[in-house]
MMTF fields as JSON, N, C-alpha, C and O atoms, coordinates in Angstrom:
{
  "mmtfVersion": "1.0.0",
  "mmtfProducer": "UNKNOWN",
  "numBonds": 359,
  "numAtoms": 360,
  "numGroups": 90,
  "numChains": 1,
  "numModels": 1,
  "chainsPerModel": [1],
  "groupsPerChain": [90],
  "chainIdList": ["A"],
  "bondAtomList": [4, 2, 8, 6, 12, 10, 16, 14, 20, 18, 24, 22, 28, 26, 32, 30, 36, 34, 40, 38, 44, 42, 48, 46, 52, 50, 56, 54, 60, 58, 64, 62, 68, 66, 72, 70, 76, 74, 80, 78, 84, 82, 88, 86, 92, 90, 96, 94, 100, 98, 104, 102, 108, 106, 112, 110, 116, 114, 120, 118, 124, 122, 128, 126, 132, 130, 136, 134, 140, 138, 144, 142, 148, 146, 152, 150, 156, 154, 160, 158, 164, 162, 168, 166, 172, 170, 176, 174, 180, 178, 184, 182, 188, 186, 192, 190, 196, 194, 200, 198, 204, 202, 208, 206, 212, 210, 216, 214, 220, 218, 224, 222, 228, 226, 232, 230, 236, 234, 240, 238, 244, 242, 248, 246, 252, 250, 256, 254, 260, 258, 264, 262, 268, 266, 272, 270, 276, 274, 280, 278, 284, 282, 288, 286, 292, 290, 296, 294, 300, 298, 304, 302, 308, 306, 312, 310, 316, 314, 320, 318, 324, 322, 328, 326, 332, 330, 336, 334, 340, 338, 344, 342, 348, 346, 352, 350, 356, 354],
  "bondOrderList": [1, 1, 1, 1, 1, 1, 1, 1, 1, 1, 1, 1, 1, 1, 1, 1, 1, 1, 1, 1, 1, 1, 1, 1, 1, 1, 1, 1, 1, 1, 1, 1, 1, 1, 1, 1, 1, 1, 1, 1, 1, 1, 1, 1, 1, 1, 1, 1, 1, 1, 1, 1, 1, 1, 1, 1, 1, 1, 1, 1, 1, 1, 1, 1, 1, 1, 1, 1, 1, 1, 1, 1, 1, 1, 1, 1, 1, 1, 1, 1, 1, 1, 1, 1, 1, 1, 1, 1, 1],
  "groupList": [{"groupName": "MET", "atomNameList": ["N", "CA", "C", "O"], "elementList": ["N", "C", "C", "O"], "formalChargeList": [0, 0, 0, 0], "bondAtomList": [1, 0, 2, 1, 3, 2], "bondOrderList": [1, 1, 2], "singleLetterCode": "M", "chemCompType": "L-PEPTIDE LINKING"}, {"groupName": "THR", "atomNameList": ["N", "CA", "C", "O"], "elementList": ["N", "C", "C", "O"], "formalChargeList": [0, 0, 0, 0], "bondAtomList": [1, 0, 2, 1, 3, 2], "bondOrderList": [1, 1, 2], "singleLetterCode": "T", "chemCompType": "L-PEPTIDE LINKING"}, {"groupName": "LYS", "atomNameList": ["N", "CA", "C", "O"], "elementList": ["N", "C", "C", "O"], "formalChargeList": [0, 0, 0, 0], "bondAtomList": [1, 0, 2, 1, 3, 2], "bondOrderList": [1, 1, 2], "singleLetterCode": "K", "chemCompType": "L-PEPTIDE LINKING"}, {"groupName": "HIS", "atomNameList": ["N", "CA", "C", "O"], "elementList": ["N", "C", "C", "O"], "formalChargeList": [0, 0, 0, 0], "bondAtomList": [1, 0, 2, 1, 3, 2], "bondOrderList": [1, 1, 2], "singleLetterCode": "H", "chemCompType": "L-PEPTIDE LINKING"}, {"groupName": "ALA", "atomNameList": ["N", "CA", "C", "O"], "elementList": ["N", "C", "C", "O"], "formalChargeList": [0, 0, 0, 0], "bondAtomList": [1, 0, 2, 1, 3, 2], "bondOrderList": [1, 1, 2], "singleLetterCode": "A", "chemCompType": "L-PEPTIDE LINKING"}, {"groupName": "PRO", "atomNameList": ["N", "CA", "C", "O"], "elementList": ["N", "C", "C", "O"], "formalChargeList": [0, 0, 0, 0], "bondAtomList": [1, 0, 2, 1, 3, 2], "bondOrderList": [1, 1, 2], "singleLetterCode": "P", "chemCompType": "L-PEPTIDE LINKING"}, {"groupName": "ASP", "atomNameList": ["N", "CA", "C", "O"], "elementList": ["N", "C", "C", "O"], "formalChargeList": [0, 0, 0, 0], "bondAtomList": [1, 0, 2, 1, 3, 2], "bondOrderList": [1, 1, 2], "singleLetterCode": "D", "chemCompType": "L-PEPTIDE LINKING"}, {"groupName": "ILE", "atomNameList": ["N", "CA", "C", "O"], "elementList": ["N", "C", "C", "O"], "formalChargeList": [0, 0, 0, 0], "bondAtomList": [1, 0, 2, 1, 3, 2], "bondOrderList": [1, 1, 2], "singleLetterCode": "I", "chemCompType": "L-PEPTIDE LINKING"}, {"groupName": "VAL", "atomNameList": ["N", "CA", "C", "O"], "elementList": ["N", "C", "C", "O"], "formalChargeList": [0, 0, 0, 0], "bondAtomList": [1, 0, 2, 1, 3, 2], "bondOrderList": [1, 1, 2], "singleLetterCode": "V", "chemCompType": "L-PEPTIDE LINKING"}, {"groupName": "ARG", "atomNameList": ["N", "CA", "C", "O"], "elementList": ["N", "C", "C", "O"], "formalChargeList": [0, 0, 0, 0], "bondAtomList": [1, 0, 2, 1, 3, 2], "bondOrderList": [1, 1, 2], "singleLetterCode": "R", "chemCompType": "L-PEPTIDE LINKING"}, {"groupName": "LEU", "atomNameList": ["N", "CA", "C", "O"], "elementList": ["N", "C", "C", "O"], "formalChargeList": [0, 0, 0, 0], "bondAtomList": [1, 0, 2, 1, 3, 2], "bondOrderList": [1, 1, 2], "singleLetterCode": "L", "chemCompType": "L-PEPTIDE LINKING"}, {"groupName": "ASN", "atomNameList": ["N", "CA", "C", "O"], "elementList": ["N", "C", "C", "O"], "formalChargeList": [0, 0, 0, 0], "bondAtomList": [1, 0, 2, 1, 3, 2], "bondOrderList": [1, 1, 2], "singleLetterCode": "N", "chemCompType": "L-PEPTIDE LINKING"}, {"groupName": "GLY", "atomNameList": ["N", "CA", "C", "O"], "elementList": ["N", "C", "C", "O"], "formalChargeList": [0, 0, 0, 0], "bondAtomList": [1, 0, 2, 1, 3, 2], "bondOrderList": [1, 1, 2], "singleLetterCode": "G", "chemCompType": "PEPTIDE LINKING"}, {"groupName": "SER", "atomNameList": ["N", "CA", "C", "O"], "elementList": ["N", "C", "C", "O"], "formalChargeList": [0, 0, 0, 0], "bondAtomList": [1, 0, 2, 1, 3, 2], "bondOrderList": [1, 1, 2], "singleLetterCode": "S", "chemCompType": "L-PEPTIDE LINKING"}, {"groupName": "GLU", "atomNameList": ["N", "CA", "C", "O"], "elementList": ["N", "C", "C", "O"], "formalChargeList": [0, 0, 0, 0], "bondAtomList": [1, 0, 2, 1, 3, 2], "bondOrderList": [1, 1, 2], "singleLetterCode": "E", "chemCompType": "L-PEPTIDE LINKING"}, {"groupName": "CYS", "atomNameList": ["N", "CA", "C", "O"], "elementList": ["N", "C", "C", "O"], "formalChargeList": [0, 0, 0, 0], "bondAtomList": [1, 0, 2, 1, 3, 2], "bondOrderList": [1, 1, 2], "singleLetterCode": "C", "chemCompType": "L-PEPTIDE LINKING"}, {"groupName": "GLN", "atomNameList": ["N", "CA", "C", "O"], "elementList": ["N", "C", "C", "O"], "formalChargeList": [0, 0, 0, 0], "bondAtomList": [1, 0, 2, 1, 3, 2], "bondOrderList": [1, 1, 2], "singleLetterCode": "Q", "chemCompType": "L-PEPTIDE LINKING"}, {"groupName": "PHE", "atomNameList": ["N", "CA", "C", "O"], "elementList": ["N", "C", "C", "O"], "formalChargeList": [0, 0, 0, 0], "bondAtomList": [1, 0, 2, 1, 3, 2], "bondOrderList": [1, 1, 2], "singleLetterCode": "F", "chemCompType": "L-PEPTIDE LINKING"}, {"groupName": "TYR", "atomNameList": ["N", "CA", "C", "O"], "elementList": ["N", "C", "C", "O"], "formalChargeList": [0, 0, 0, 0], "bondAtomList": [1, 0, 2, 1, 3, 2], "bondOrderList": [1, 1, 2], "singleLetterCode": "Y", "chemCompType": "L-PEPTIDE LINKING"}],
  "groupTypeList": [0, 1, 2, 3, 1, 3, 3, 4, 1, 3, 5, 6, 7, 8, 2, 9, 10, 2, 9, 4, 11, 12, 3, 10, 10, 13, 8, 7, 12, 0, 7, 14, 4, 14, 9, 5, 15, 1, 6, 7, 4, 16, 16, 10, 3, 4, 8, 14, 2, 4, 7, 1, 16, 4, 2, 9, 1, 10, 7, 16, 6, 3, 7, 6, 3, 15, 10, 6, 13, 4, 10, 1, 12, 13, 13, 6, 13, 5, 8, 4, 4, 14, 17, 2, 4, 7, 1, 2, 18, 10],
  "groupIdList": [1, 2, 3, 4, 5, 6, 7, 8, 9, 10, 11, 12, 13, 14, 15, 16, 17, 18, 19, 20, 21, 22, 23, 24, 25, 26, 27, 28, 29, 30, 31, 32, 33, 34, 35, 36, 37, 38, 39, 40, 41, 42, 43, 44, 45, 46, 47, 48, 49, 50, 51, 52, 53, 54, 55, 56, 57, 58, 59, 60, 61, 62, 63, 64, 65, 66, 67, 68, 69, 70, 71, 72, 73, 74, 75, 76, 77, 78, 79, 80, 81, 82, 83, 84, 85, 86, 87, 88, 89, 90],
  "secStructList": [7, 7, 7, 7, 7, 7, 7, 6, 6, 2, 2, 2, 2, 2, 2, 2, 2, 2, 2, 2, 2, 2, 2, 2, 2, 2, 2, 2, 2, 2, 2, 2, 6, 6, 7, 7, 2, 2, 2, 2, 2, 2, 2, 2, 2, 2, 2, 2, 2, 2, 2, 2, 2, 2, 2, 2, 2, 2, 2, 2, 2, 2, 0, 0, 0, 0, 0, 2, 2, 2, 2, 2, 1, 1, 6, 6, 7, 2, 2, 2, 2, 2, 2, 2, 2, 2, 2, 6, 6, 7],
  "xCoordList": [-9.499, -9.548, -9.797, -10.674, -9.02, -9.184, -10.246, -10.552, -10.791, -11.813, -11.163, -10.098, -11.806, -11.309, -11.534, -12.61, -10.518, -10.601, -10.375, -9.45, -11.21, -11.027, -9.948, -9.994, -8.99, -7.898, -7.988, -8.621, -7.363, -7.408, -6.843, -7.239, -5.93, -5.317, -6.178, -5.902, -7.202, -8.005, -8.631, -8.58, -9.218, -9.77, -8.691, -8.954, -7.497, -6.413, -5.98, -5.661, -5.969, -5.61, -6.65, -6.301, -7.911, -8.983, -8.833, -8.964, -8.562, -8.362, -7.198, -7.289, -6.109, -4.917, -5.228, -4.813, -5.953, -6.284, -7.27, -7.178, -8.203, -9.124, -8.364, -8.654, -7.401, -6.57, -5.773, -5.682, -5.194, -4.441, -5.349, -4.939, -6.573, -7.533, -7.807, -7.884, -7.954, -8.154, -6.964, -7.127, -5.761, -4.552, -4.501, -4.117, -4.886, -4.86, -5.846, -5.535, -7.022, -7.99, -7.426, -7.656, -6.692, -6.046, -4.999, -4.872, -4.257, -3.253, -3.914, -3.42, -5.013, -5.739, -6.15, -6.001, -6.665, -7.039, -5.844, -5.947, -4.712, -3.492, -3.045, -2.62, -3.143, -2.76, -3.707, -3.28, -4.989, -5.978, -5.805, -6.082, -5.348, -5.132, -3.749, -3.372, -3.006, -1.666, -0.717, 0.023, -0.759, 0.156, 1.57, 1.744, 2.577, 3.963, 4.216, 3.684, 5.04, 5.327, 5.942, 5.687, 6.745, 7.354, 6.288, 6.391, 5.265, 4.169, 3.4, 3.054, 3.146, 2.419, 3.225, 2.682, 4.525, 5.387, 5.426, 5.442, 5.443, 5.454, 4.179, 4.237, 3.036, 1.775, 1.694, 1.189, 2.186, 2.214, 3.093, 2.784, 4.172, 5.063, 4.318, 4.449, 3.544, 2.767, 1.743, 1.549, 1.088, 0.111, 0.808, 0.339, 1.926, 2.684, 3.128, 3.016, 3.621, 4.06, 2.887, 3.025, 1.749, 0.581, 0.113, -0.231, 0.099, -0.33, 0.69, 0.319, 1.961, 3.005, 2.902, 3.032, 2.669, 2.553, 1.3, 1.328, 0.215, -1.01, -0.753, -1.167, -0.074, 0.248, 1.139, 0.903, 2.151, 3.09, 2.36, 2.588, 1.495, 0.739, -0.163, -0.238, -0.844, -1.729, -0.946, -1.373, 0.184, 0.982, 1.532, 1.472, 2.066, 2.594, 1.493, 1.707, 0.325, -0.793, -1.201, -1.486, -1.226, -1.583, -0.557, -0.927, 0.693, 1.742, 1.598, 1.665, 1.401, 1.311, 0.108, 0.181, -1.006, -2.226, -2.697, -3.466, -2.255, -2.769, -1.671, -1.767, -0.655, 0.39, 1.177, 1.557, 1.421, 2.228, 1.658, 2.378, 0.386, -0.203, -0.372, -0.298, -0.596, -0.75, 0.573, 0.592, 1.678, 2.985, 3.559, 4.136, 3.396, 4.118, 3.248, 3.655, 2.078, 1.246, 1.704, 1.089, 2.784, 3.339, 4.105, 4.762, 4.026, 4.755, 6.207, 6.958, 6.616, 7.98, 8.928, 10.109, 8.454, 9.272, 10.357, 10.069, 11.619, 12.673, 12.391, 12.743, 11.764, 11.433, 10.412, 10.557, 9.395, 8.373, 8.987, 8.66, 9.866, 10.507, 11.36, 11.348, 12.094, 12.923, 12.056, 12.373, 10.961, 10.045, 9.452, 9.377, 9.034, 8.494, 9.531, 9.225, 10.754, 11.814, 12.089, 12.253, 12.139, 12.466, 11.334, 11.586, 10.096, 8.979, 8.895, 8.202, 9.579, 9.595, 10.278, 10.167, 10.985, 11.68, 10.847, 11.341, 9.599, 8.722, 8.544, 7.839],
  "yCoordList": [-1.692, -1.754, -3.199, -3.868, -3.672, -5.042, -5.114, -4.125, -6.301, -6.524, -6.47, -7.047, -5.784, -5.691, -7.03, -7.621, -7.49, -8.739, -8.47, -7.748, -9.043, -8.915, -9.9, -11.073, -9.434, -10.276, -10.437, -9.63, -11.463, -11.765, -10.632, -10.475, -9.846, -8.769, -7.514, -6.641, -7.401, -6.175, -5.822, -4.654, -6.771, -6.397, -5.851, -4.915, -6.417, -5.916, -4.518, -3.681, -4.269, -2.944, -1.921, -0.814, -2.285, -1.377, -1.067, 0.089, -2.081, -1.861, -0.915, -0.006, -1.137, -0.298, 1.153, 2.084, 1.338, 2.7, 3.383, 4.591, 2.628, 3.204, 3.631, 4.675, 2.826, 3.177, 4.439, 5.337, 4.507, 5.7, 6.92, 8.012, 6.74, 7.842, 8.334, 9.541, 7.422, 7.803, 8.58, 9.574, 8.116, 8.827, 10.219, 11.185, 10.32, 11.61, 12.586, 13.761, 12.09, 12.932, 13.375, 14.5, 12.481, 12.824, 13.921, 14.821, 13.84, 14.862, 16.217, 17.227, 16.238, 17.495, 18.075, 19.273, 17.225, 17.664, 18.167, 19.144, 17.499, 17.917, 19.301, 20.132, 19.537, 20.85, 21.925, 22.997, 21.612, 22.577, 22.851, 23.955, 21.847, 22.003, 22.583, 22.742, 22.894, 23.469, 22.599, 23.083, 21.297, 20.356, 20.589, 21.224, 20.087, 20.28, 19.667, 18.613, 20.365, 19.932, 18.539, 17.787, 18.186, 16.847, 15.764, 14.719, 15.999, 15.032, 14.911, 13.814, 16.052, 16.063, 15.353, 14.556, 15.642, 15.005, 13.495, 12.746, 13.049, 11.613, 10.958, 9.893, 11.587, 11.039, 11.075, 10.139, 12.143, 12.216, 11.114, 10.543, 10.832, 9.749, 8.408, 7.596, 8.189, 6.951, 6.845, 5.77, 7.957, 7.969, 7.641, 6.81, 8.301, 8.085, 6.628, 6.052, 6.04, 4.637, 3.697, 2.743, 3.959, 3.1, 3.147, 2.116, 4.323, 4.461, 3.811, 3.133, 4.019, 3.4, 1.879, 1.22, 1.326, -0.131, -0.639, -1.708, 0.103, -0.291, -0.303, -1.231, 0.718, 0.788, -0.381, -1.029, -0.641, -1.725, -3.073, -3.885, -3.294, -4.55, -4.685, -5.755, -3.608, -3.633, -3.94, -4.764, -3.287, -3.497, -4.917, -5.572, -5.394, -6.77, -7.782, -8.739, -7.567, -8.474, -8.463, -9.51, -7.281, -7.175, -7.92, -8.629, -7.754, -8.444, -9.95, -10.697, -10.388, -11.829, -12.483, -13.64, -11.751, -12.395, -11.987, -12.714, -10.85, -10.371, -10.317, -10.971, -9.548, -9.375, -10.643, -10.938, -11.386, -12.597, -13.545, -13.985, -13.864, -14.8, -14.165, -14.855, -12.864, -12.191, -12.142, -12.27, -11.958, -11.846, -13.195, -13.337, -14.174, -15.418, -16.66, -17.678, -16.586, -17.777, -18.674, -19.705, -18.279, -19.081, -18.18, -17.234, -18.464, -17.657, -18.105, -17.531, -19.123, -19.628, -18.934, -19.278, -17.977, -17.278, -16.457, -15.76, -16.527, -15.703, -14.209, -13.427, -13.807, -12.399, -11.961, -10.891, -12.761, -12.428, -12.378, -11.49, -13.313, -13.329, -12.086, -11.502, -11.682, -10.481, -9.234, -8.34, -9.187, -8.053, -7.957, -6.869, -9.085, -9.116, -8.652, -7.885, -9.112, -8.767, -7.26, -6.669, -6.647, -5.22, -4.334, -3.248, -4.78, -3.946, -3.852, -2.982, -4.719, -4.636, -3.379, -3.02, -2.708, -1.466, -0.231, 0.888, -0.407, 0.739, 1.574, 2.582],
  "zCoordList": [-21.151, -19.701, -19.29, -19.837, -18.324, -17.879, -16.786, -16.12, -16.625, -15.61, -14.226, -14.008, -13.31, -11.938, -11.245, -11.342, -10.557, -9.824, -8.35, -7.98, -7.517, -6.071, -5.648, -6.018, -4.886, -4.403, -2.895, -2.215, -2.383, -0.951, -0.1, 1.055, -0.649, 0.129, 0.211, 1.035, -0.611, -0.638, 0.715, 1.102, 1.453, 2.774, 3.72, 4.475, 3.687, 4.529, 4.104, 4.948, 2.813, 2.305, 2.746, 3.157, 2.662, 3.09, 4.579, 4.981, 5.403, 6.841, 7.092, 7.917, 6.378, 6.539, 6.157, 6.849, 5.062, 4.614, 5.563, 5.783, 6.12, 7.102, 8.356, 8.939, 8.764, 9.91, 9.606, 10.443, 8.404, 7.995, 7.971, 8.366, 7.512, 7.492, 8.912, 9.145, 9.848, 11.25, 11.791, 12.498, 11.451, 11.882, 11.26, 11.919, 9.996, 9.321, 9.971, 10.164, 10.302, 11.016, 12.364, 12.808, 13.001, 14.266, 14.069, 14.899, 12.974, 12.672, 12.491, 12.992, 11.787, 11.588, 12.937, 13.177, 13.809, 15.153, 15.941, 16.683, 15.781, 16.475, 16.005, 16.808, 14.712, 14.172, 14.705, 15.134, 14.667, 15.154, 16.654, 17.123, 17.397, 18.841, 19.141, 20.302, 18.096, 18.227, 19.04, 19.896, 18.75, 19.4, 18.877, 17.837, 19.579, 19.142, 17.755, 17.406, 16.996, 15.62, 15.568, 14.627, 16.56, 16.542, 16.67, 16.027, 17.494, 17.63, 16.309, 15.872, 15.694, 14.415, 13.34, 12.574, 13.282, 12.283, 12.472, 11.495, 13.716, 13.995, 13.466, 12.853, 13.7, 13.21, 11.688, 11.069, 11.09, 9.62, 9.035, 7.989, 9.715, 9.267, 9.3, 8.384, 10.351, 10.455, 9.331, 8.764, 9.009, 7.912, 6.599, 5.82, 6.369, 5.138, 4.991, 3.908, 6.057, 6.019, 5.745, 4.981, 6.357, 6.157, 4.709, 4.131, 4.13, 2.736, 1.801, 0.842, 2.081, 1.259, 1.295, 0.264, 2.478, 2.591, 1.886, 1.277, 1.959, 1.247, -0.25, -0.946, -0.747, -2.177, -2.584, -3.605, -1.786, -2.086, -2.128, -3.024, -1.16, -1.111, -2.33, -2.934, -2.691, -3.857, -5.136, -5.944, -5.316, -6.528, -6.577, -7.617, -5.457, -5.423, -5.724, -6.468, -5.146, -5.374, -6.842, -7.424, -7.431, -8.845, -9.717, -10.654, -9.406, -10.165, -10.005, -10.982, -8.771, -8.507, -9.161, -9.576, -9.259, -9.729, -11.115, -11.744, -11.593, -12.88, -13.947, -14.986, -13.68, -14.687, -14.931, -16.064, -13.878, -14.006, -15.045, -15.942, -14.94, -15.897, -17.271, -18.287, -17.307, -18.601, -19.365, -20.589, -18.642, -19.292, -19.701, -20.78, -18.834, -19.046, -19.106, -19.665, -18.547, -18.445, -17.307, -17.033, -16.647, -15.566, -14.619, -15.054, -13.327, -12.352, -12.22, -11.43, -12.982, -12.901, -13.864, -13.907, -14.629, -15.601, -14.908, -13.936, -15.396, -14.81, -14.953, -14.069, -16.05, -16.256, -15.213, -14.622, -14.981, -13.987, -12.593, -11.805, -12.282, -10.966, -10.751, -9.668, -11.773, -11.662, -11.502, -10.717, -12.256, -12.163, -10.757, -10.186, -10.205, -8.851, -7.854, -6.941, -8.024, -7.076, -7.07, -6.003, -8.224, -8.268, -7.764, -7.243, -7.911, -7.48, -5.954, -5.426, -5.259, -3.792, -3.305, -2.132, -4.198, -3.841, -4.145, -4.011, -4.549, -4.814, -3.572, -3.601]
}
């Protein structure tokens, strides 16, 4: 197991996830209040997008700061650059 490292993006990820959590709680309230399904679906979509973006940011940050130096010792490696490029499609 590798040592956990705090990255500059972590506070932003936490903010994004807290916001998503608030939206999710709102969705639960909307369901309980029997709001229209289209409104609920719209809010669920927002929650899903926020979580997906948080995941993407975390993975990109990990690649940029942890895997990159472990794999190549340098961020200028063509293999590292290709790996970074493809992970943007996660």
